[in-house]
Amino acid sequence: MTGSTSTTQSENRGTPDSMISSSDLVADGVAVYKAKGCGSCHGESANGDTAIGKKNNIHDFRSADVQKLSDAELTKVLTEGKGQVSKIAHKSKNLTELQTKSLVAWIRTLK
């Protein structure tokens, strides 16, 4: 689904970002992860245990290395990637600000 758009539950409802509950953000994060095909590199359970993940040293989202990142740092990695392959893949996702915020909220639940 590279380059595709995906609409989350919150976007469908037209709910302002400031009024979205954390559980809605998490649910939307899961939906974005699936819709954008993130699992093809990061694994269906976000552990990086795929051929591409292993080759490119993708961290498990539950790992201390990922969880210690600030929300701003995670946002930057999600939108810009990290490393050459990641930069191309992440930029092609064209994540909205709300989609990125939702992914960060979901990643935080994976501790």
Short mmCIF file of C-alpha atoms in Angstrom, two decimals:
data_model
loop_
_atom_site.label_atom_id
_atom_site.label_comp_id
_atom_site.label_asym_id
_atom_site.label_seq_id
_atom_site.Cartn_x
_atom_site.Cartn_y
_atom_site.Cartn_z
CA MET A 1 0.00 0.00 0.00
CA THR A 2 2.94 2.27 -0.51
CA GLY A 3 1.84 5.83 -1.14
CA SER A 4 -1.78 5.05 -0.41
CA THR A 5 -3.95 7.12 1.81
CA SER A 6 -5.76 5.78 4.79
CA THR A 7 -8.44 7.41 6.86
CA THR A 8 -8.64 6.69 10.55
CA GLN A 9 -11.74 6.52 12.74
CA SER A 10 -10.97 9.96 14.18
CA GLU A 11 -10.57 11.50 10.74
CA ASN A 12 -13.87 9.93 9.64
CA ARG A 13 -15.65 11.54 12.58
CA GLY A 14 -14.06 14.92 11.92
CA THR A 15 -13.01 15.08 15.57
CA PRO A 16 -10.46 17.80 16.36
CA ASP A 17 -7.10 16.35 17.44
CA SER A 18 -7.42 17.88 20.90
CA MET A 19 -10.68 16.00 21.53
CA ILE A 20 -9.53 12.51 20.52
CA SER A 21 -9.26 10.08 23.40
CA SER A 22 -6.07 8.14 23.93
CA SER A 23 -7.90 4.86 23.26
CA ASP A 24 -9.11 6.23 19.91
CA LEU A 25 -5.55 7.30 19.07
CA VAL A 26 -4.25 3.83 19.86
CA ALA A 27 -6.99 2.15 17.79
CA ASP A 28 -6.25 4.52 14.93
CA GLY A 29 -2.52 3.77 15.27
CA VAL A 30 -3.19 0.06 14.82
CA ALA A 31 -5.38 0.82 11.80
CA VAL A 32 -2.72 3.06 10.22
CA TYR A 33 0.00 0.45 10.85
CA LYS A 34 -2.07 -2.16 9.02
CA ALA A 35 -3.38 0.09 6.23
CA LYS A 36 0.04 1.51 5.38
CA GLY A 37 1.64 -1.94 5.24
CA CYS A 38 4.14 -1.23 8.01
CA GLY A 39 4.12 -4.89 9.01
CA SER A 40 5.89 -5.91 5.81
CA CYS A 41 9.12 -4.52 7.27
CA HIS A 42 8.38 -4.16 10.99
CA GLY A 43 6.48 -7.42 11.38
CA GLU A 44 2.82 -7.96 12.15
CA SER A 45 3.53 -7.67 15.87
CA ALA A 46 6.01 -4.78 15.39
CA ASN A 47 8.98 -6.82 16.53
CA GLY A 48 11.09 -6.29 13.38
CA ASP A 49 11.28 -10.05 12.85
CA THR A 50 10.99 -10.04 9.07
CA ALA A 51 13.62 -10.66 6.41
CA ILE A 52 13.78 -6.93 5.68
CA GLY A 53 13.70 -6.14 9.39
CA LYS A 54 16.60 -8.42 10.16
CA LYS A 55 18.62 -7.20 7.19
CA ASN A 56 18.12 -3.56 8.18
CA ASN A 57 18.40 -4.01 11.96
CA ILE A 58 14.84 -2.82 12.64
CA HIS A 59 14.23 -2.61 16.39
CA ASP A 60 11.33 -4.23 18.18
CA PHE A 61 8.95 -1.39 19.09
CA ARG A 62 8.88 -2.79 22.64
CA SER A 63 12.65 -2.44 23.02
CA ALA A 64 14.26 0.06 25.35
CA ASP A 65 15.95 1.67 22.32
CA VAL A 66 12.57 2.56 20.81
CA GLN A 67 10.67 3.30 24.01
CA LYS A 68 13.33 5.72 25.28
CA LEU A 69 12.81 7.98 22.26
CA SER A 70 10.77 11.11 22.90
CA ASP A 71 7.49 11.55 21.05
CA ALA A 72 9.20 14.14 18.86
CA GLU A 73 12.02 11.71 18.02
CA LEU A 74 9.54 8.92 17.22
CA THR A 75 7.55 11.31 15.04
CA LYS A 76 10.68 12.23 13.13
CA VAL A 77 11.60 8.57 12.54
CA LEU A 78 8.03 7.73 11.49
CA THR A 79 7.87 10.55 8.95
CA GLU A 80 11.47 10.70 7.75
CA GLY A 81 12.78 7.19 8.38
CA LYS A 82 16.15 6.21 9.74
CA GLY A 83 18.74 4.87 7.33
CA GLN A 84 18.56 4.87 3.53
CA VAL A 85 15.96 2.11 3.01
CA SER A 86 13.83 3.41 5.87
CA LYS A 87 13.89 6.98 4.53
CA ILE A 88 12.46 5.87 1.20
CA ALA A 89 9.83 3.60 2.76
CA HIS A 90 8.70 6.04 5.45
CA LYS A 91 8.49 9.09 3.20
CA SER A 92 6.40 7.13 0.69
CA LYS A 93 3.75 6.52 3.39
CA ASN A 94 2.77 10.21 3.37
CA LEU A 95 1.56 10.09 6.96
CA THR A 96 -0.64 12.91 8.19
CA GLU A 97 0.08 14.56 11.51
CA LEU A 98 -2.86 12.71 13.10
CA GLN A 99 -1.73 9.36 11.67
CA THR A 100 1.75 9.91 13.08
CA LYS A 101 0.35 10.93 16.47
CA SER A 102 -1.80 7.77 16.44
CA LEU A 103 1.19 5.56 15.63
CA VAL A 104 3.20 7.11 18.46
CA ALA A 105 0.29 6.52 20.88
CA TRP A 106 0.08 2.88 19.78
CA ILE A 107 3.85 2.31 20.01
CA ARG A 108 3.75 3.62 23.59
CA THR A 109 1.31 0.82 24.50
CA LEU A 110 3.78 -1.85 23.37
CA LYS A 111 6.12 -1.47 26.37
#
